[in-house]
Coordinates of N, CA and C in Angstrom, one line a residue:
M1 N 127.3 187.6 64.3 CA 126.7 186.4 64.4 C 127.4 185.4 65.3
A2 N 128.7 185.6 65.5 CA 129.4 184.6 66.4 C 128.9 184.8 67.8
T3 N 128.4 186.0 68.2 CA 127.9 186.2 69.5 C 126.4 185.7 69.7
G4 N 125.8 185.3 68.6 CA 124.4 184.9 68.6 C 123.5 186.1 68.5
L5 N 124.0 187.3 68.3 CA 123.2 188.5 68.3 C 123.4 189.2 66.9
Y6 N 122.3 189.7 66.4 CA 122.3 190.5 65.2 C 121.2 191.5 65.2
T7 N 121.4 192.5 64.3 CA 120.4 193.6 64.2 C 119.7 193.6 62.9
Y8 N 118.5 194.2 62.8 CA 117.8 194.3 61.6 C 117.5 195.8 61.3
N9 N 117.8 196.3 60.2 CA 117.5 197.7 59.9 C 116.9 197.7 58.5
D10 N 116.6 198.9 58.0 CA 116.0 199.0 56.7 C 117.0 198.8 55.6
V11 N 118.2 199.2 55.8 CA 119.3 198.8 54.9 C 120.5 198.4 55.8
P12 N 121.4 197.5 55.3 CA 122.6 197.2 56.1 C 123.4 198.4 56.4
F13 N 124.1 198.4 57.6 CA 124.7 199.6 58.1 C 125.8 200.1 57.2
Y14 N 126.4 199.2 56.5 CA 127.5 199.6 55.5 C 127.0 200.7 54.6
F15 N 125.7 200.6 54.2 CA 125.2 201.6 53.2 C 124.9 202.9 53.8
H16 N 124.9 203.0 55.1 CA 124.7 204.3 55.7 C 125.9 205.3 55.5
Y17 N 127.0 204.7 55.1 CA 128.2 205.6 54.9 C 128.5 205.8 53.4
L18 N 128.1 204.9 52.5 CA 128.4 205.1 51.1 C 127.1 205.1 50.3
G19 N 127.1 206.0 49.3 CA 126.0 206.1 48.4 C 125.3 207.5 48.5
P20 N 124.3 207.8 47.6 CA 123.7 209.1 47.6 C 123.1 209.5 48.9
G21 N 123.6 210.7 49.4 CA 123.1 211.3 50.6 C 123.7 210.7 51.9
A22 N 124.6 209.7 51.8 CA 125.3 209.1 52.9 C 126.5 210.0 53.3
Q23 N 127.1 209.7 54.4 CA 128.2 210.5 54.9 C 129.3 210.7 53.9
L24 N 129.7 209.6 53.2 CA 130.7 209.7 52.3 C 130.2 209.9 50.8
D25 N 128.9 209.9 50.7 CA 128.3 210.2 49.4 C 128.7 209.2 48.3
G26 N 128.7 209.6 47.1 CA 129.1 208.7 46.0 C 127.9 208.1 45.3
P27 N 128.2 207.3 44.2 CA 127.2 206.7 43.4 C 126.5 205.6 44.2
E28 N 125.3 205.1 43.7 CA 124.6 204.1 44.5 C 125.2 202.7 44.3
I29 N 125.9 202.3 45.3 CA 126.7 201.0 45.2 C 125.7 199.8 45.2
M30 N 124.5 200.0 45.8 CA 123.6 198.9 45.8 C 123.2 198.5 44.4
T31 N 123.0 199.4 43.5 CA 122.7 199.1 42.1 C 123.7 198.3 41.5
D32 N 125.0 198.6 41.7 CA 126.1 197.8 41.1 C 126.1 196.4 41.6
M33 N 125.8 196.3 42.9 CA 125.8 195.0 43.5 C 124.7 194.1 43.0
F34 N 123.5 194.7 42.8 CA 122.4 194.0 42.2 C 122.7 193.5 40.8
V35 N 123.2 194.5 40.0 CA 123.5 194.2 38.6 C 124.6 193.0 38.5
R36 N 125.6 193.1 39.4 CA 126.5 192.0 39.4 C 125.9 190.6 39.7
D37 N 125.0 190.6 40.7 CA 124.3 189.3 41.0 C 123.5 188.8 39.8
I38 N 123.0 189.7 39.0 CA 122.2 189.3 37.8 C 123.1 188.9 36.6
E39 N 124.1 189.7 36.4 CA 124.9 189.5 35.2 C 126.0 188.5 35.3
H40 N 126.6 188.4 36.6 CA 127.8 187.6 36.8 C 127.5 186.4 37.8
G41 N 126.6 186.6 38.7 CA 126.3 185.6 39.6 C 126.4 186.1 41.1
I42 N 125.7 185.4 42.0 CA 125.7 185.8 43.4 C 127.0 185.3 44.1
A43 N 127.7 186.2 44.7 CA 129.0 185.9 45.3 C 129.9 185.2 44.3
D44 N 130.4 184.1 44.7 CA 131.3 183.3 43.8 C 130.6 182.0 43.3
T45 N 129.3 182.0 43.3 CA 128.6 180.7 42.9 C 128.4 180.6 41.4
G46 N 128.4 181.7 40.7 CA 128.1 181.6 39.3 C 126.6 181.5 39.0
I47 N 125.8 181.5 40.0 CA 124.4 181.4 39.9 C 123.8 182.8 39.8
K48 N 123.2 183.1 38.6 CA 122.7 184.4 38.3 C 121.3 184.6 38.9
A49 N 121.1 185.7 39.5 CA 119.8 186.1 40.0 C 118.9 186.4 38.8
G50 N 117.6 186.0 38.9 CA 116.7 186.2 37.8 C 115.6 187.2 38.0
I51 N 115.5 187.8 39.3 CA 114.5 188.7 39.6 C 115.0 189.6 40.7
L52 N 114.4 190.8 40.8 CA 114.8 191.8 41.8 C 113.6 191.8 42.8
K53 N 113.9 191.8 44.1 CA 112.9 191.8 45.2 C 113.2 193.0 46.1
C54 N 112.1 193.7 46.5 CA 112.3 194.8 47.5 C 111.0 194.8 48.3
A55 N 111.0 195.6 49.4 CA 109.9 195.5 50.3 C 109.5 196.9 50.8
T56 N 108.2 197.1 51.0 CA 107.7 198.3 51.7 C 106.6 197.8 52.7
D57 N 106.9 197.8 54.0 CA 106.0 197.2 54.9 C 105.3 198.3 55.7
E58 N 104.9 198.0 56.9 CA 104.1 199.0 57.7 C 104.7 200.3 57.9
P59 N 106.0 200.4 58.1 CA 106.6 201.8 58.3 C 106.6 202.7 57.1
G60 N 106.4 202.1 55.9 CA 106.3 202.9 54.7 C 107.6 203.2 54.1
L61 N 107.7 204.4 53.4 CA 108.8 204.8 52.7 C 109.8 205.5 53.6
T62 N 110.5 204.7 54.5 CA 111.6 205.3 55.2 C 112.7 205.6 54.3
P63 N 113.7 206.5 54.7 CA 114.8 206.8 53.8 C 115.5 205.6 53.2
G64 N 115.7 204.6 54.1 CA 116.4 203.4 53.6 C 115.6 202.6 52.6
V65 N 114.3 202.5 52.9 CA 113.4 201.7 52.0 C 113.4 202.4 50.6
E66 N 113.2 203.7 50.6 CA 113.1 204.5 49.4 C 114.4 204.3 48.6
R67 N 115.5 204.3 49.3 CA 116.8 204.2 48.6 C 116.9 202.8 47.9
V68 N 116.5 201.8 48.7 CA 116.5 200.4 48.1 C 115.6 200.3 46.9
L69 N 114.4 200.9 46.9 CA 113.5 200.9 45.8 C 114.1 201.5 44.6
R70 N 114.7 202.7 44.8 CA 115.4 203.3 43.7 C 116.5 202.6 43.1
A71 N 117.3 201.9 44.0 CA 118.4 201.1 43.5 C 117.9 199.9 42.7
V72 N 116.8 199.3 43.2 CA 116.2 198.2 42.5 C 115.7 198.6 41.1
A73 N 115.1 199.8 41.1 CA 114.6 200.3 39.8 C 115.7 200.5 38.8
Q74 N 116.8 201.1 39.3 CA 117.9 201.3 38.4 C 118.6 200.0 37.9
A75 N 118.7 199.1 38.8 CA 119.2 197.8 38.4 C 118.3 197.1 37.4
H76 N 117.0 197.2 37.6 CA 116.0 196.7 36.6 C 116.2 197.3 35.2
K77 N 116.4 198.6 35.2 CA 116.5 199.3 33.9 C 117.8 198.9 33.2
R78 N 118.8 198.6 34.0 CA 120.1 198.3 33.4 C 120.1 196.8 32.9
T79 N 119.4 195.9 33.5 CA 119.4 194.5 33.2 C 118.2 193.9 32.5
G80 N 117.0 194.6 32.8 CA 115.8 194.0 32.3 C 115.2 193.0 33.3
A81 N 115.9 192.6 34.3 CA 115.3 191.6 35.3 C 114.0 192.2 35.9
P82 N 113.0 191.3 36.0 CA 111.7 191.8 36.5 C 111.8 192.2 38.0
I83 N 110.9 192.9 38.5 CA 110.8 193.3 39.9 C 109.6 192.7 40.5
S84 N 109.8 192.1 41.7 CA 108.7 191.6 42.5 C 108.8 192.2 43.9
T85 N 107.7 192.6 44.5 CA 107.8 193.3 45.7 C 107.1 192.6 46.9
H86 N 107.5 193.0 48.1 CA 106.7 192.7 49.3 C 106.0 194.0 49.7
T87 N 104.7 193.9 50.0 CA 104.0 195.1 50.5 C 103.2 194.8 51.7
H88 N 102.8 195.8 52.4 CA 101.7 195.8 53.4 C 100.5 196.2 52.7
A89 N 99.7 195.2 52.2 CA 98.5 195.6 51.3 C 97.5 196.4 52.1
G90 N 97.3 196.1 53.4 CA 96.3 196.9 54.1 C 96.5 198.4 54.1
L91 N 97.8 198.8 54.0 CA 98.2 200.2 54.0 C 98.4 200.7 52.6
R92 N 98.1 199.9 51.6 CA 98.2 200.2 50.2 C 99.6 200.7 49.8
R93 N 100.6 199.9 50.3 CA 102.0 200.3 50.1 C 102.4 200.1 48.6
G94 N 101.7 199.3 47.9 CA 102.0 199.1 46.5 C 102.0 200.4 45.6
L95 N 101.1 201.3 46.0 CA 101.0 202.5 45.3 C 102.2 203.4 45.5
D96 N 102.8 203.3 46.7 CA 104.0 204.0 47.0 C 105.2 203.5 46.1
Q97 N 105.2 202.1 46.0 CA 106.2 201.5 45.2 C 106.1 201.9 43.8
Q98 N 104.9 201.9 43.2 CA 104.7 202.3 41.8 C 105.1 203.7 41.6
R99 N 104.9 204.6 42.5 CA 105.2 206.0 42.4 C 106.8 206.1 42.3
I100 N 107.5 205.5 43.2 CA 109.0 205.5 43.1 C 109.5 204.9 41.9
F101 N 109.0 203.8 41.5 CA 109.4 203.1 40.2 C 109.2 204.0 39.0
A102 N 108.0 204.6 39.0 CA 107.7 205.5 37.9 C 108.6 206.7 37.8
E103 N 108.9 207.2 39.0 CA 109.9 208.4 39.0 C 111.3 208.0 38.4
E104 N 111.6 206.7 38.6 CA 112.9 206.2 38.1 C 112.8 205.7 36.6
G105 N 111.6 205.9 36.0 CA 111.4 205.5 34.6 C 111.2 204.0 34.4
V106 N 110.7 203.3 35.4 CA 110.4 201.9 35.2 C 109.1 201.7 34.5
D107 N 109.1 200.7 33.5 CA 107.9 200.3 32.9 C 107.1 199.4 33.9
L108 N 106.0 199.9 34.4 CA 105.4 199.2 35.5 C 104.7 197.9 35.1
S109 N 104.6 197.6 33.8 CA 104.1 196.3 33.4 C 105.2 195.2 33.7
R110 N 106.4 195.6 34.1 CA 107.4 194.6 34.4 C 107.6 194.5 35.9
V111 N 106.6 194.9 36.6 CA 106.6 194.8 38.1 C 105.5 194.0 38.6
V112 N 105.8 193.1 39.6 CA 104.7 192.3 40.3 C 104.6 193.0 41.7
I113 N 103.5 193.5 42.0 CA 103.2 194.1 43.3 C 102.8 192.9 44.2
G114 N 103.6 192.6 45.1 CA 103.4 191.4 45.9 C 102.4 191.5 47.0
H115 N 101.9 190.4 47.5 CA 101.0 190.2 48.6 C 99.6 191.0 48.4
C116 N 99.2 191.2 47.2 CA 97.9 191.8 46.9 C 96.8 191.0 47.4
G117 N 97.0 189.7 47.5 CA 95.9 188.8 47.9 C 95.6 189.0 49.4
D118 N 96.4 189.7 50.1 CA 96.1 190.0 51.5 C 95.0 191.0 51.6
S119 N 94.6 191.7 50.5 CA 93.6 192.7 50.5 C 92.4 192.3 49.8
T120 N 91.2 192.8 50.3 CA 90.0 192.6 49.6 C 89.5 193.9 49.0
D121 N 90.3 194.9 49.0 CA 90.0 196.3 48.5 C 90.1 196.3 47.0
V122 N 89.0 196.1 46.3 CA 89.0 196.1 44.9 C 89.5 197.4 44.3
G123 N 89.2 198.5 44.9 CA 89.6 199.8 44.4 C 91.1 199.9 44.4
Y124 N 91.8 199.5 45.5 CA 93.2 199.5 45.5 C 93.8 198.6 44.5
L125 N 93.3 197.4 44.3 CA 93.8 196.5 43.3 C 93.6 197.0 41.9
E126 N 92.5 197.6 41.6 CA 92.2 198.2 40.3 C 93.2 199.4 40.0
E127 N 93.6 200.1 41.1 CA 94.6 201.2 40.9 C 95.9 200.6 40.4
L128 N 96.3 199.6 41.1 CA 97.6 198.9 40.7 C 97.6 198.4 39.3
I129 N 96.5 197.8 38.9 CA 96.4 197.3 37.6 C 96.4 198.4 36.5
A130 N 95.6 199.5 36.9 CA 95.5 200.6 35.9 C 96.9 201.2 35.6
A131 N 97.8 201.1 36.6 CA 99.1 201.7 36.4 C 100.0 200.7 35.6
G132 N 99.5 199.5 35.4 CA 100.3 198.6 34.6 C 100.8 197.3 35.2
S133 N 100.9 197.2 36.5 CA 101.6 196.1 37.2 C 100.7 194.9 37.3
Y134 N 101.4 193.8 37.5 CA 100.7 192.5 37.9 C 100.5 192.5 39.4
L135 N 99.4 191.8 39.8 CA 99.1 191.6 41.2 C 99.6 190.2 41.6
G136 N 100.4 190.2 42.7 CA 100.9 189.0 43.3 C 99.8 188.5 44.3
M137 N 99.0 187.5 43.9 CA 98.0 186.9 44.8 C 98.8 185.7 45.4
D138 N 99.7 186.0 46.2 CA 100.8 185.1 46.5 C 101.0 184.6 47.9
R139 N 100.0 184.7 48.7 CA 100.2 184.3 50.1 C 99.2 183.2 50.5
F140 N 98.7 182.4 49.5 CA 97.8 181.3 49.9 C 98.5 180.4 50.9
G141 N 97.8 180.2 52.0 CA 98.4 179.4 53.1 C 98.7 180.2 54.3
V142 N 98.9 181.5 54.1 CA 99.2 182.4 55.2 C 97.8 182.9 55.7
D143 N 97.1 182.0 56.3 CA 95.7 182.3 56.7 C 95.6 183.2 57.9
V144 N 96.7 183.3 58.7 CA 96.7 184.2 59.8 C 96.6 185.7 59.4
I145 N 96.9 186.0 58.2 CA 96.8 187.4 57.7 C 95.5 187.6 57.0
S146 N 95.1 186.7 56.1 CA 93.8 186.7 55.4 C 93.3 185.3 55.2
P147 N 92.1 185.0 55.6 CA 91.6 183.7 55.5 C 91.6 183.1 54.1
F148 N 91.6 181.8 54.0 CA 91.6 181.1 52.7 C 90.5 181.6 51.8
Q149 N 89.3 181.6 52.4 CA 88.1 182.0 51.6 C 88.2 183.4 51.1
D150 N 88.7 184.3 51.9 CA 88.8 185.7 51.4 C 89.8 185.8 50.2
R151 N 90.9 185.0 50.3 CA 91.9 185.0 49.2 C 91.3 184.4 47.9
V152 N 90.5 183.3 48.1 CA 89.9 182.7 46.9 C 88.9 183.7 46.3
N153 N 88.1 184.3 47.2 CA 87.0 185.2 46.7 C 87.6 186.4 45.9
I154 N 88.7 187.0 46.4 CA 89.2 188.2 45.7 C 89.8 187.8 44.4
V155 N 90.5 186.6 44.3 CA 91.0 186.2 43.0 C 89.8 186.0 42.0
A156 N 88.8 185.3 42.5 CA 87.6 185.0 41.6 C 87.0 186.3 41.2
R157 N 86.9 187.3 42.1 CA 86.2 188.5 41.8 C 87.0 189.3 40.7
M158 N 88.4 189.3 40.9 CA 89.2 190.0 39.9 C 89.2 189.3 38.5
C159 N 89.0 188.0 38.5 CA 88.8 187.3 37.3 C 87.5 187.7 36.6
E160 N 86.5 187.8 37.4 CA 85.2 188.3 36.9 C 85.3 189.7 36.3
R161 N 86.2 190.5 36.8 CA 86.3 191.8 36.3 C 87.3 191.9 35.1
G162 N 87.7 190.7 34.6 CA 88.6 190.6 33.4 C 90.1 190.8 33.7
H163 N 90.5 190.4 34.9 CA 91.9 190.7 35.2 C 92.8 189.4 35.4
A164 N 92.3 188.3 34.8 CA 93.2 187.1 35.0 C 94.6 187.3 34.3
D165 N 94.6 188.2 33.3 CA 95.9 188.4 32.7 C 96.8 189.3 33.4
K166 N 96.4 189.8 34.6 CA 97.2 190.7 35.4 C 97.4 190.1 36.8
M167 N 97.3 188.8 37.0 CA 97.5 188.2 38.3 C 98.4 187.0 38.2
V168 N 99.2 186.8 39.2 CA 100.0 185.5 39.4 C 99.6 184.9 40.8
L169 N 99.7 183.6 40.9 CA 99.3 182.9 42.1 C 100.5 182.2 42.7
S170 N 100.6 182.3 44.0 CA 101.6 181.6 44.7 C 101.2 181.5 46.2
H171 N 102.2 181.1 47.0 CA 101.9 180.8 48.4 C 102.9 181.4 49.4
D172 N 104.0 182.0 48.9 CA 105.0 182.7 49.8 C 105.6 181.7 50.7
A173 N 105.6 180.4 50.4 CA 106.1 179.4 51.3 C 107.6 179.3 51.1
C174 N 108.3 178.7 52.0 CA 109.8 178.6 52.0 C 110.2 177.3 52.7
C175 N 111.4 176.9 52.4 CA 111.9 175.7 53.0 C 112.3 175.8 54.5
Y176 N 112.6 177.0 54.9 CA 113.0 177.3 56.3 C 112.5 178.6 56.7
F177 N 111.9 178.7 57.9 CA 111.3 180.0 58.4 C 111.7 180.1 59.8
D178 N 112.4 181.2 60.1 CA 112.9 181.3 61.5 C 112.2 182.3 62.3
A179 N 111.1 182.9 61.8 CA 110.3 183.8 62.6 C 109.5 183.2 63.7
L180 N 109.2 181.9 63.5 CA 108.5 181.1 64.5 C 109.3 179.8 64.8
P181 N 109.1 179.2 66.0 CA 109.7 177.9 66.3 C 109.3 176.9 65.2
E182 N 110.2 176.1 64.8 CA 109.9 175.2 63.7 C 108.6 174.3 63.9
E183 N 108.5 173.9 65.1 CA 107.3 173.0 65.4 C 106.0 173.8 65.4
L184 N 106.1 175.1 65.5 CA 104.8 175.9 65.6 C 104.3 176.2 64.2
V185 N 105.2 176.2 63.2 CA 104.7 176.6 61.8 C 103.6 175.8 61.3
P186 N 103.6 174.4 61.4 CA 102.5 173.7 60.8 C 101.2 173.8 61.7
V187 N 101.4 174.3 62.9 CA 100.2 174.5 63.8 C 99.6 175.8 63.4
A188 N 100.4 176.9 63.3 CA 99.9 178.2 63.0 C 99.4 178.3 61.6
M189 N 100.1 177.7 60.7 CA 99.8 177.8 59.2 C 99.9 176.4 58.6
P190 N 98.9 175.6 58.8 CA 99.0 174.2 58.3 C 98.9 174.1 56.8
N191 N 98.4 175.1 56.1 CA 98.3 175.0 54.6 C 99.5 175.8 53.9
W192 N 100.5 176.2 54.7 CA 101.6 176.9 54.1 C 102.6 176.0 53.6
H193 N 102.4 175.5 52.4 CA 103.3 174.5 51.8 C 103.2 174.5 50.3
Y194 N 104.1 173.8 49.7 CA 104.2 173.9 48.2 C 103.1 173.1 47.4
L195 N 102.3 172.4 48.1 CA 101.2 171.7 47.4 C 99.8 172.4 47.6
H196 N 99.8 173.4 48.3 CA 98.5 174.1 48.6 C 97.8 174.6 47.4
I197 N 98.5 175.2 46.5 CA 97.9 175.7 45.3 C 97.3 174.6 44.5
H198 N 98.0 173.5 44.3 CA 97.5 172.4 43.4 C 96.4 171.7 44.1
N199 N 96.6 171.4 45.4 CA 95.6 170.6 46.1 C 94.3 171.3 46.5
D200 N 94.4 172.5 46.9 CA 93.3 173.2 47.5 C 92.8 174.5 46.8
V201 N 93.8 175.3 46.3 CA 93.4 176.6 45.7 C 92.8 176.4 44.4
I202 N 93.4 175.6 43.5 CA 92.8 175.5 42.2 C 91.4 174.9 42.2
P203 N 91.1 173.8 43.0 CA 89.7 173.4 43.1 C 88.7 174.4 43.6
A204 N 89.2 175.2 44.6 CA 88.3 176.2 45.2 C 88.0 177.3 44.2
L205 N 89.0 177.7 43.4 CA 88.8 178.8 42.4 C 87.8 178.3 41.4
K206 N 87.9 177.0 41.0 CA 87.0 176.4 40.0 C 85.6 176.5 40.5
Q207 N 85.4 176.2 41.8 CA 84.1 176.2 42.4 C 83.5 177.6 42.4
H208 N 84.4 178.6 42.3 CA 83.9 180.0 42.3 C 83.9 180.6 40.9
G209 N 83.9 179.7 39.9 CA 83.7 180.1 38.5 C 84.9 180.4 37.7
V210 N 86.1 180.3 38.3 CA 87.3 180.6 37.5 C 87.6 179.4 36.5
T211 N 87.8 179.7 35.3 CA 87.9 178.7 34.3 C 89.3 178.1 34.2
D212 N 89.4 177.0 33.5 CA 90.7 176.4 33.2 C 91.6 177.4 32.5
E213 N 91.0 178.1 31.5 CA 91.8 179.0 30.7 C 92.4 180.2 31.6
Q214 N 91.5 180.7 32.5 CA 92.0 181.7 33.4 C 93.1 181.2 34.3
L215 N 93.0 180.0 34.8 CA 94.0 179.4 35.7 C 95.3 179.2 34.9
H216 N 95.2 178.8 33.7 CA 96.4 178.6 32.9 C 97.1 180.0 32.7
T217 N 96.3 181.0 32.5 CA 96.8 182.4 32.3 C 97.6 182.8 33.5
M218 N 97.0 182.6 34.7 CA 97.6 183.1 35.9 C 98.8 182.2 36.3
L219 N 98.8 180.9 36.1 CA 99.8 180.0 36.5 C 100.9 179.8 35.5
V220 N 100.7 180.0 34.2 CA 101.6 179.7 33.2 C 101.9 180.9 32.3
D221 N 100.9 181.4 31.7 CA 101.1 182.5 30.7 C 101.7 183.7 31.3
N222 N 101.2 184.2 32.4 CA 101.6 185.4 33.0 C 103.1 185.3 33.6
P223 N 103.4 184.2 34.3 CA 104.8 184.1 34.7 C 105.8 184.1 33.5
R224 N 105.4 183.4 32.4 CA 106.2 183.3 31.2 C 106.4 184.7 30.7
R225 N 105.3 185.5 30.6 CA 105.5 186.9 30.0 C 106.4 187.7 30.9
I226 N 106.3 187.6 32.2 CA 107.1 188.4 33.1 C 108.6 188.1 32.9
F227 N 108.9 186.8 32.7 CA 110.4 186.5 32.6 C 110.9 186.5 31.1
E228 N 110.0 186.5 30.1 CA 110.5 186.4 28.8 C 111.0 187.8 28.2
R229 N 110.5 188.8 28.9 CA 110.9 190.2 28.4 C 112.3 190.4 29.0
Q230 N 113.3 190.5 28.1 CA 114.7 190.6 28.5 C 115.3 191.9 28.0
G231 N 116.4 192.3 28.6 CA 117.2 193.4 28.2 C 116.9 194.7 28.9
G232 N 117.9 195.5 29.2 CA 117.7 196.8 29.8 C 117.1 197.8 28.9
Y233 N 116.8 198.9 29.4 CA 116.2 200.0 28.6 C 116.4 201.3 29.3
Q234 N 116.2 202.4 28.6 CA 116.3 203.8 29.1 C 115.0 204.4 29.5

């Protein structure tokens, strides 16, 4: 970083030498690192992580990505911390994640498959729900990937199909985003901010027949259920 240069890979290069299948082999050190962040705190801050996050994007299950998914699954089973994922919804990557988690013995009802709102493929979403996971309808405001109206429509449609109890709503917004020049973010994604759900999404969902009870389920009850289940398991 001192040179201004850095690289991005599926896992940090350190892990290419240590861990299952690596040159020096050994136990999965990522799992222990994740567990430490949850049980003792991140670095020396004392701040304990409350959720595990992992990603499967367009390249799919590369060896590094699969290793991370399995390490996350193992850390989840040891701690009980819920899992939330990033996916490429158009390529149905959530199904790959569920398969790996299931192989590791994860209770899929403790997993949020993220970015499902990028998809309007009801069949794909129904498959994820049938396996037990929550759908993260969580990119409201990222209209460059899927337009606002499509995002509203798919949530309303899944509510009509009786799945309000299997969805959570969010916007994937952040305080700082370095993938675009700072001044370009509000131009490219003007609705990508923390008030979008309250100001725009809730009224639009109501106009499409989503009830106050369903909204409360998605915004309050489901997140509470995800986090209130504590403790590891075998």
